[in-house]
Structures are given as structure tokens and as C-alpha cells.
Coordinates of C-alpha atoms in Angstrom, one line a residue:
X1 CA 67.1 77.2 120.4
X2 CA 66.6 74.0 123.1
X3 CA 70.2 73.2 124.4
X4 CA 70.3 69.7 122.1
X5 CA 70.0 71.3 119.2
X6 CA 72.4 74.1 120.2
X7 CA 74.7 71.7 121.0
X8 CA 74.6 69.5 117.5
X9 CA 74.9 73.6 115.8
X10 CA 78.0 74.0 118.0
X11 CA 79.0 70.2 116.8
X12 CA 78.9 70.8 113.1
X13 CA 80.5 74.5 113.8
X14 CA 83.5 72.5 115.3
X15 CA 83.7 70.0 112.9
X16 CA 83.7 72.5 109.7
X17 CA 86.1 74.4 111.9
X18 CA 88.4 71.1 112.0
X19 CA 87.7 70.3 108.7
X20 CA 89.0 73.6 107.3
X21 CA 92.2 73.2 109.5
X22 CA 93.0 69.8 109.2
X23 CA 92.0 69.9 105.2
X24 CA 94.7 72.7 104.9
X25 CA 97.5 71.1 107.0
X26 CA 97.1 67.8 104.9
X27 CA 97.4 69.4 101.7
X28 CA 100.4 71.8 102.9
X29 CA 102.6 68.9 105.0
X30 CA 102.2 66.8 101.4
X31 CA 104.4 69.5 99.4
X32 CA 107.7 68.6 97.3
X33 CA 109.4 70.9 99.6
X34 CA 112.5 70.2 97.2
X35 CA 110.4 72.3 95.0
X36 CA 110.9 75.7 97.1
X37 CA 112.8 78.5 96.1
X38 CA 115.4 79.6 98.4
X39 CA 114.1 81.6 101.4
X40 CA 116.7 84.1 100.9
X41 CA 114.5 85.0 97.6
X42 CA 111.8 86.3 100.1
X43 CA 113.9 89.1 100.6
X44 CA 113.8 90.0 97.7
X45 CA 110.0 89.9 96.6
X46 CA 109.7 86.1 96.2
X47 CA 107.3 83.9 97.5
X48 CA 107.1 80.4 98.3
X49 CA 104.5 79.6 95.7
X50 CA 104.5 80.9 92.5
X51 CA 102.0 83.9 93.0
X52 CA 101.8 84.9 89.2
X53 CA 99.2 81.8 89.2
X54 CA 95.9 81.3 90.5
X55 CA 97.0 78.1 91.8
X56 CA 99.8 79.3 93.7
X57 CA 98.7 82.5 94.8
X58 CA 95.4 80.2 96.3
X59 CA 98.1 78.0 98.1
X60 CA 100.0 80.6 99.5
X61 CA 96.4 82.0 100.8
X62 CA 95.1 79.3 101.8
X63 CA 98.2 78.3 104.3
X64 CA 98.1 81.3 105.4
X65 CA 94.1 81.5 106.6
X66 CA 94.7 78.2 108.4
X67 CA 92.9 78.2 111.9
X68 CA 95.7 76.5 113.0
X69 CA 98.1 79.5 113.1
X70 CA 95.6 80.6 115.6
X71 CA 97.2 78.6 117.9
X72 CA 101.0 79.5 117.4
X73 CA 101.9 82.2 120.2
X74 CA 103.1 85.8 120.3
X75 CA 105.9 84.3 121.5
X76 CA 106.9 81.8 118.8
X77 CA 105.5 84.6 116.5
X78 CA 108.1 87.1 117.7
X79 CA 110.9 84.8 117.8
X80 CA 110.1 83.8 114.1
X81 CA 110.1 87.4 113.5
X82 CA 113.4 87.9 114.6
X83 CA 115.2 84.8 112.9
X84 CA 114.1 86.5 109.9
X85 CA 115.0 89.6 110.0
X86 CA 118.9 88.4 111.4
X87 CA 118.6 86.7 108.0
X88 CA 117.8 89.6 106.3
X89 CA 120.5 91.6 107.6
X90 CA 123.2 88.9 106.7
X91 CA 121.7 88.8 103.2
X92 CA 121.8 92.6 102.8
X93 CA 125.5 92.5 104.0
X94 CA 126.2 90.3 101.0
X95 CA 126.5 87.0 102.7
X96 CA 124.9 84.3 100.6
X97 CA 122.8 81.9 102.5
X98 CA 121.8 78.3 101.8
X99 CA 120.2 75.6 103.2
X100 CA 119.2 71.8 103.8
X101 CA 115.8 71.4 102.1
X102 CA 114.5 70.9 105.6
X103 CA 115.7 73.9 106.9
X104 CA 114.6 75.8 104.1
X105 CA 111.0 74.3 104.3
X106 CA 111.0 75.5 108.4
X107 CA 112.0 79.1 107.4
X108 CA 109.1 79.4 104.7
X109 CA 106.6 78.2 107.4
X110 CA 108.1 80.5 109.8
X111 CA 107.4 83.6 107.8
X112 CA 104.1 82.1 107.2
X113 CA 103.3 82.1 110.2
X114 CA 104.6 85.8 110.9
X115 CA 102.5 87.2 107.9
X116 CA 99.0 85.5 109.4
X117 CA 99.9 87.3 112.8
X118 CA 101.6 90.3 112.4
X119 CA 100.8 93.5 109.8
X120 CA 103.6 94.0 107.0
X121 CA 103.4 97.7 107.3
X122 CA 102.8 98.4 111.0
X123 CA 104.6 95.4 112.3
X124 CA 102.1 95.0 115.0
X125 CA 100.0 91.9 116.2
X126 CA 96.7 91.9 114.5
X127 CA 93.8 90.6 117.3
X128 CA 93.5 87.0 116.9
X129 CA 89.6 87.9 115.6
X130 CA 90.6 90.2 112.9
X131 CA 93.1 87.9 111.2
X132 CA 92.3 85.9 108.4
X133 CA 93.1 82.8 109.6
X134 CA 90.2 83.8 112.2
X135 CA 88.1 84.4 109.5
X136 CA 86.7 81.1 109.5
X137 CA 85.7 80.1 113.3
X138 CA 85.5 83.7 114.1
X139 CA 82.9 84.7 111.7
X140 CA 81.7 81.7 110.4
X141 CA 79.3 81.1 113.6
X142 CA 77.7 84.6 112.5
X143 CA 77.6 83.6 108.6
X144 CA 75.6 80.6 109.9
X145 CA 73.0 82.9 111.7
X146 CA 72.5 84.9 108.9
X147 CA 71.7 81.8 106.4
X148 CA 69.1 80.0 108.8
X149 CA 67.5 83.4 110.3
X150 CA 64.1 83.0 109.0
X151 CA 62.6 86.8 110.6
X152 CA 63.8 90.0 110.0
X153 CA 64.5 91.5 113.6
X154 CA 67.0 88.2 113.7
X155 CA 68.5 88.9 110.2
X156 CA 69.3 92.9 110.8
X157 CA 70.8 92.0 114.0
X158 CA 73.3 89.4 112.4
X159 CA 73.8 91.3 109.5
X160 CA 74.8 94.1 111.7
X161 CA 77.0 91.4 113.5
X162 CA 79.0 90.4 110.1
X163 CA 79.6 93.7 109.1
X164 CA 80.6 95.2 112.1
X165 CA 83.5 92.1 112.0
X166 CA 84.2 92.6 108.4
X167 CA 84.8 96.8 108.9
X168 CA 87.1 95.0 111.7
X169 CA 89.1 93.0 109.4
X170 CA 89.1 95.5 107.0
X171 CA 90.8 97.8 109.0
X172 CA 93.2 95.6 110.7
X173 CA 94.6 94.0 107.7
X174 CA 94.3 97.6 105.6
X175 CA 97.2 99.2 104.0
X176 CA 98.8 100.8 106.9
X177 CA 100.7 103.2 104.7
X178 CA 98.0 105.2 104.5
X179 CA 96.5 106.5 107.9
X180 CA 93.2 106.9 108.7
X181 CA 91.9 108.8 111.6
X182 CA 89.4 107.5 114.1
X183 CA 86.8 110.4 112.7
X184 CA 87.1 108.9 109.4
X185 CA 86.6 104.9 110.8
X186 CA 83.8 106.2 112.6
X187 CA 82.1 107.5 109.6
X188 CA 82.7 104.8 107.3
X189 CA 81.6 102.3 110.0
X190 CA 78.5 103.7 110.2
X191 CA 77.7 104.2 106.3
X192 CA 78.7 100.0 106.0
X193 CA 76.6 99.3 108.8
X194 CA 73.7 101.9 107.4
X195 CA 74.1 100.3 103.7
X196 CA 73.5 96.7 105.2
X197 CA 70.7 97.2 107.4
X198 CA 68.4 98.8 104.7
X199 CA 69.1 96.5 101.9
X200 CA 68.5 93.4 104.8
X201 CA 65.0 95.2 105.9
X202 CA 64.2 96.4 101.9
X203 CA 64.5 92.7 100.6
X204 CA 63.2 90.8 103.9
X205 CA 59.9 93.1 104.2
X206 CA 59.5 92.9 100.0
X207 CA 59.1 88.5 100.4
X208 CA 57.0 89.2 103.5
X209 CA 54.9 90.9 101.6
X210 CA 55.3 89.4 98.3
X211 CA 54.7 85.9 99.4
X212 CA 52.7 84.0 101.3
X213 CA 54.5 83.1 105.1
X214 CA 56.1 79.2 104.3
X215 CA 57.1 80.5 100.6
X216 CA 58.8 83.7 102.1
X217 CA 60.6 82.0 105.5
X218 CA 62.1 79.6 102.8
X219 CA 63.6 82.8 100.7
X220 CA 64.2 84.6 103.6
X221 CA 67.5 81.8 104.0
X222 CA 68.5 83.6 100.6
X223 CA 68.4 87.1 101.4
X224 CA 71.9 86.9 102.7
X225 CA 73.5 86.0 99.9
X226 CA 72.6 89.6 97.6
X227 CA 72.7 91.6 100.9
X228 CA 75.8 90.1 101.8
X229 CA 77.3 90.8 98.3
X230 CA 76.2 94.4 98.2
X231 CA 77.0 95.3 102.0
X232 CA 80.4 93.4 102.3
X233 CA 82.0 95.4 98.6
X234 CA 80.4 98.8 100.3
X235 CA 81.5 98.0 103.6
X236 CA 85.3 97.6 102.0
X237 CA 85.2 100.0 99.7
X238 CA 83.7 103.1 102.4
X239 CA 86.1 101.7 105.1
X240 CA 89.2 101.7 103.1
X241 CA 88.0 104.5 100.4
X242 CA 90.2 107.2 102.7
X243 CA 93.6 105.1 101.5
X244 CA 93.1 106.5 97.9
X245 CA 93.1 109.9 98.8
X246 CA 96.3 109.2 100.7
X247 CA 97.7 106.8 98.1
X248 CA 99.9 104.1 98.5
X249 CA 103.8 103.5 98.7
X250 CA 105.6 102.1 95.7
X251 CA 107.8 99.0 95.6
X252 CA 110.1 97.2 93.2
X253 CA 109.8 93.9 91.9
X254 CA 112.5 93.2 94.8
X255 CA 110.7 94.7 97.1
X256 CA 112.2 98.2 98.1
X257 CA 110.0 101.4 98.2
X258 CA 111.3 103.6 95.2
X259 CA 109.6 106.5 95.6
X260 CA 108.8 108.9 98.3
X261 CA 105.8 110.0 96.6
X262 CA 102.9 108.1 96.9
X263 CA 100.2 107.2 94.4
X264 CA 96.6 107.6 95.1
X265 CA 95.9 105.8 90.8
X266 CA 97.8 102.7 92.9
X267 CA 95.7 102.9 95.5
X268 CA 92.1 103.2 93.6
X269 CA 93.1 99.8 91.5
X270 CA 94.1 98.4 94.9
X271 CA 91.2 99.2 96.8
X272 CA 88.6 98.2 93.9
X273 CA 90.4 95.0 93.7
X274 CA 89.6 94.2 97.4
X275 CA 86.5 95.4 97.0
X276 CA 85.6 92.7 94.2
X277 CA 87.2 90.2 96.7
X278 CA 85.1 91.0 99.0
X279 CA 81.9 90.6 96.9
X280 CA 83.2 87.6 94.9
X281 CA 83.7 85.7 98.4
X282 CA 80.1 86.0 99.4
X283 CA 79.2 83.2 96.6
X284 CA 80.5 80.2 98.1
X285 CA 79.5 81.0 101.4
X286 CA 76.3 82.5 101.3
X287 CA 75.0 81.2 98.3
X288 CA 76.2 77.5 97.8
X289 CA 75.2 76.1 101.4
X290 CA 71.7 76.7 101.3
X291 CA 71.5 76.1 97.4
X292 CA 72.8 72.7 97.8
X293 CA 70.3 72.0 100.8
X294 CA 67.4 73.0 98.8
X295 CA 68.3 71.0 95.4
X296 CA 70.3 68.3 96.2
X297 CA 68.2 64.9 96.4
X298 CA 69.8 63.1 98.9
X299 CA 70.5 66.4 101.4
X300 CA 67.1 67.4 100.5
X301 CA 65.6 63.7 101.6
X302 CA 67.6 63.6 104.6
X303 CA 66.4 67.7 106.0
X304 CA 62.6 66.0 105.1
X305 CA 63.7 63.0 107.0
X306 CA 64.6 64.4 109.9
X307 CA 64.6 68.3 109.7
X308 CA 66.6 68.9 113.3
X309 CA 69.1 67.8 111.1
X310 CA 69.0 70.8 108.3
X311 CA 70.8 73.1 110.7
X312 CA 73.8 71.0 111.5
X313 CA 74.3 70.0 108.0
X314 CA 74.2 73.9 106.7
X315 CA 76.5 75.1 109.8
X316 CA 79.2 72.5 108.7
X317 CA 78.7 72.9 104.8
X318 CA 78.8 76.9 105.3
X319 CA 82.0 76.7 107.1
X320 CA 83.9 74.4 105.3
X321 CA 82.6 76.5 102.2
X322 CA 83.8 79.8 103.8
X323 CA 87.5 77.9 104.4
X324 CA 87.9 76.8 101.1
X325 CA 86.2 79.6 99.3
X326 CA 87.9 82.5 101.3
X327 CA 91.6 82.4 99.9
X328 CA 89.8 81.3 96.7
X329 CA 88.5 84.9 96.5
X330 CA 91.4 86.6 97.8
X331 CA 93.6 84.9 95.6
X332 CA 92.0 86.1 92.1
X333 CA 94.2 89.6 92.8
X334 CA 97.8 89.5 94.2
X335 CA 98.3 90.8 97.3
X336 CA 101.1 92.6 96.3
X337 CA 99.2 94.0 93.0
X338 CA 101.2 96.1 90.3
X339 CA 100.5 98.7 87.8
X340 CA 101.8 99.9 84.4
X341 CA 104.0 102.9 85.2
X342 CA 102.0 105.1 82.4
X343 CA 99.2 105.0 84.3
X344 CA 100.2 106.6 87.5
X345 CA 100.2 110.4 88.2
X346 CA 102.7 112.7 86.2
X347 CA 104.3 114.2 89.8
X348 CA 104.8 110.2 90.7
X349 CA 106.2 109.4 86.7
X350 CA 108.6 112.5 87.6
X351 CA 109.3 111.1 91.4
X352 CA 110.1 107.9 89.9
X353 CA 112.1 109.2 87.0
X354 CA 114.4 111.1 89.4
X355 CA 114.8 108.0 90.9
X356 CA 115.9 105.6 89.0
X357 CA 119.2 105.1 87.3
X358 CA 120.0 106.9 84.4
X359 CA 116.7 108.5 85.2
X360 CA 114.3 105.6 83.1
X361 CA 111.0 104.5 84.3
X362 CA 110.3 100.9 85.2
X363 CA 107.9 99.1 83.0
X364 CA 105.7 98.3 86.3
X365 CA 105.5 99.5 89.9
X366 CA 104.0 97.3 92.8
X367 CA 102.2 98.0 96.3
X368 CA 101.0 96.4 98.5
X369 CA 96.6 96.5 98.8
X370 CA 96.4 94.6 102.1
X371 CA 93.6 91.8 102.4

């Protein structure tokens, strides 16, 4: 690639980039903060959107996968940390706290901002990369390589690329209640990695042969899109298969573990429900982009006009796609997901039982199934 045209790439990469960020912030400094529940509600289970919705649980995602938090330091990320847990404490001793719309507003952004940096379970700083507010200028760039490689040495090298990140992010923003040993990462790294480089070289090498060499470098911009859908949901699923033999930890609907015993039925739903995440997110990024370069008449017009211009134009659509489209994905399941209590294992039902007061089972059980 000559350095112009690398730089308009790196132009449109910045601009989806800003996009994304400046879209997000708009939307989330024009709130009714009036409307937010009081923070002291977070401790117990509440959230400052209403996350039995679609709409608020893609709200709550988005703000939190805003490139912006990028830029918020350890630092300020530590002192937020500890504001809120002083809170906590005082709210645990009984004292009730309120305050000025403002100041309640602050204190939901503050724990915002400590969720996007910092794991729930490990309470340790996830690498800036790995978060998902990194997602997007992190690897988005890659995405883009994978769309406009028209050969197949190029594609399995990028593809290799995006799943290396996503095992990454998988593991950095896994349920850390359930550990997994560096044996185990290794092996499921390398069946991901293994899973996405055949299907990549099995479809490229079928349009090569299929088709004649324009036809195929056209629907070689496509392959990503099914090879991304069926190597991202086994990439999840092998990397963070190990949590269901280990199961997860079970929660309240306040919040509180209630049970020693952990529940590997919890963690199957949880991981599957990633898993679909995972596969569902792959449409708006690695489908739409090049679909709307190829049919729409006045993108198409402007490519045939001047076709320098086709890359720029995909780089900025893909990213602003893969902002926009990410917490759309994550938010069709809950983060904190729940489950019937019937369903679980008969030692956990007995756990539980023994438990609870006057020894009755809740109607529903939550955990939390990471990102």
C-alpha cells in the first residue's frame, strides 16, 4: 500500500474511531439524569439503566464500550474505585445515602468507568487492548484487513490476527470465578486459531477455484463474514468451555453470593449465551460494510468513480458499524444472566436450600457470564 493511500486508510480509521466515541458521548451527556435510580441501588444489583430491556441493557453497553474510557487513567480509575467502595461500606452499616441529581449522575459515571477498566471478579486492571471499550480502535484496524484482503496468504494471516485478539478478550473479560490454567489457554488458543485458519483457506481456495479471478477477488471481501461467524462462536466457546466444568458462583437478585457451591448448568447457559454474542456480532461488522458498498447506488457510483476511494469509505463504515453493532450484540443477553432454580444440579438445589431462610428455594438464581 503507497503511503497516500495508507494515510487516507489511517484517516477513515480515525474518523470511524471518533465517530464511535463522540456518537456515544452525545447520546450519553443528553440523558434525563433526574431519571436515575439512586446509586446506592447499585449495591444492591441495580443498574443505571433498566437492564431487563434491550434498550437499556444496549445503553448501559454501549457507555460502557466507549473509546473514550480509554483515556481515563489508572489513577482516576483507582480513586473511583475507592469512592465507591467507602460508599458501600456506609450503606452496608445502615446509613442511608442521598444525593443532588448531579452528584448522583457523577457517581453512576464513576462506576462506569471502573466496570470498562477493572474485572468484577478479579478486581484487576484489564490491558487497555483487551477491554471492550478497546474493541473498537483496537481491533477494528484488523477487521478492516480482513474485509478488503483480496488473497489468501493476506486473509489467513489477519484472520489469525482477529482471533488471536478475540481469545485475548475472551479471557480477560471471562468469568474469573472459575480458573483456568495456562495448559488449558494454550490448548484452547490453539484449537480457535486451528478452527479459523482452515475454514479461511477451505472457502478462499473453493472461489479460487470455483470462479474465474475478478468474480472470486470480489467474494473473497465476503469470506470474512461466515469465517468470522464460525471461528469467533468456536473461538469463545473452546476458550471459555473450561468455566463449565468448574461452574459458576451464584448471586441474589441483590447481589450476594448464596451459595458456596457452584453450578456448572449456570455456567453452560452462560457460556452458550456469549457464544451466540459472539457470532451474532459478526453481522454488522463483517457483513453490512461490504454489502452496502456493493449494492448501494450512490456508494457504488462513487467506488467506480474514483475506486482509491473504496477503501477509505469501508474502513470508516466497518468501524463505525463495529461501535454501534458491538454492545448491540452483547446486549441481547444480560450480563448478569439468571436461571430458573429447577434447573440447576440437585447438590446446588440442596446447597441453596440449606441456605436460605426457612430453608425455601428462590424462584431464580443469577451469575455473572462475563463479556
Amino acid at each position: 500500500m503507497s503511503s497516500p493511500a495508507l494515510l487516507r486508510v489511517s484517516s477513515a480509521a480515525v474518523a470511524g474511531v471518533t465517530s464511535v466515541a463522540a456518537g456515544t458521548t452525545a447520546l450519553d451527556h443528553f440523558e434525563d439524569v433526574s431519571k436515575y435510580p439512586r446509586f446506592a441501588s447499585s449495591f444492591e444489583g441495580g443498574e443505571r439503566h433498566d437492564c431487563d430491556t434491550f434498550d437499556g441493557r444496549f445503553r448501559s453497553m454501549l457507555y460502557a464500550f466507549n473509546p473514550m474510557l480509554l483515556l481515563n487513567t489508572d489513577q482516576a480509575c483507582s480513586a473511583a474505585q475507592a469512592e465507591i467502595k467507602t460508599l458501600r461500606a456506609r450503606h452496608e452499616a445502615g446509613e442511608r445515602l442521598d444525593f443532588s441529581v448531579s452528584e448522583n449522575a457523577r457517581l453512576w459515571r464513576a462506576k462506569q468507568m471502573v466496570d470498562a477498566a477493572i474485572h468484577p471478579d478479579t478486581g484487576e486492571f484489564i490491558p487497555r487492548p483487551f477491554r471492550m471499550s478497546g474493541y473498537v480502535p483496537f481491533n477494528g484496524p484488523v477487521a478492516v484487513a480482513m474485509v478488503t484482503s483480496t488473497a489468501t496468504p493476506a486473509l489467513l494471516f489477519w484472520h489469525w490476527a482477529n482471533q488471536s485478539q478475540n481469545a485475548l478478550v475472551n479471557f480477560y473479560n471471562r468469568n474469573a470465578s472459575s480458573p483456568m490454567s495456562n495448559e488449558t489457554l494454550a490448548m484452547s488458543y490453539g484449537g480457535a486459531v486451528t478452527a479459523a485458519l482452515t475454514m479461511a483457506f477451505g472457502l478462499s481456495s473453493f472461489i479460487n477455484r470455483r470462479f474465474e479471478p475478478a468474480r472470486a477477488k470480489q467474494l473473497l471481501r465476503f469470506v470474512a463474514f461466515p469465517t468470522a461467524v464460525t471461528a469467533s462462536s468456536l473461538n469463545c466457546y473452546i476458550v471459555r468451555r473450561p468455566e463449565i466444568a468448574d461452574g459458576y458462583k451464584l448471586f441474589d437478585d441483590h447481589s450476594r453470593c448464596i451459595c458456596d457451591t457452584k453450578s456448572s448448568v449456570a455456567a453452560k447457559q452462560g457460556v452458550l449465551e456469549t457464544t451466540m454474542s459472539r457470532a451474532l456480532l459478526q453481522c454488522p461488522v463483517y457483513f453490512l460494510p461490504p454489502a452496502l458498498m456493493t449494492t448501494v447506488p450512490m456508494l457504488k457510483r462513487m467506488a467506480a468513480r474514483n475506486p482509491a476511494s473504496a477503501l477509505p469509505v469501508t474502513t470508516y463504515l466497518l468501524l463505525v458499524s463495529f461501535g454501534f453493532g458491538l454492545p448491540a450484540a452483547c446486549a441481547v443477553f444480560p450480563r448478569m444472566s439468571s436461571i430458573n432454580t429447577e434447573d440447576l444440579e440437585p447438590d446446588v438445589k440442596l446447597h441453596l436450600k440449606g441456605a436460605s431462610s426457612g430453608g425455601k428455594l428462590p424462584d431464580r438464581v443469577f451469575f455473572n457470564r462475563g463479556m
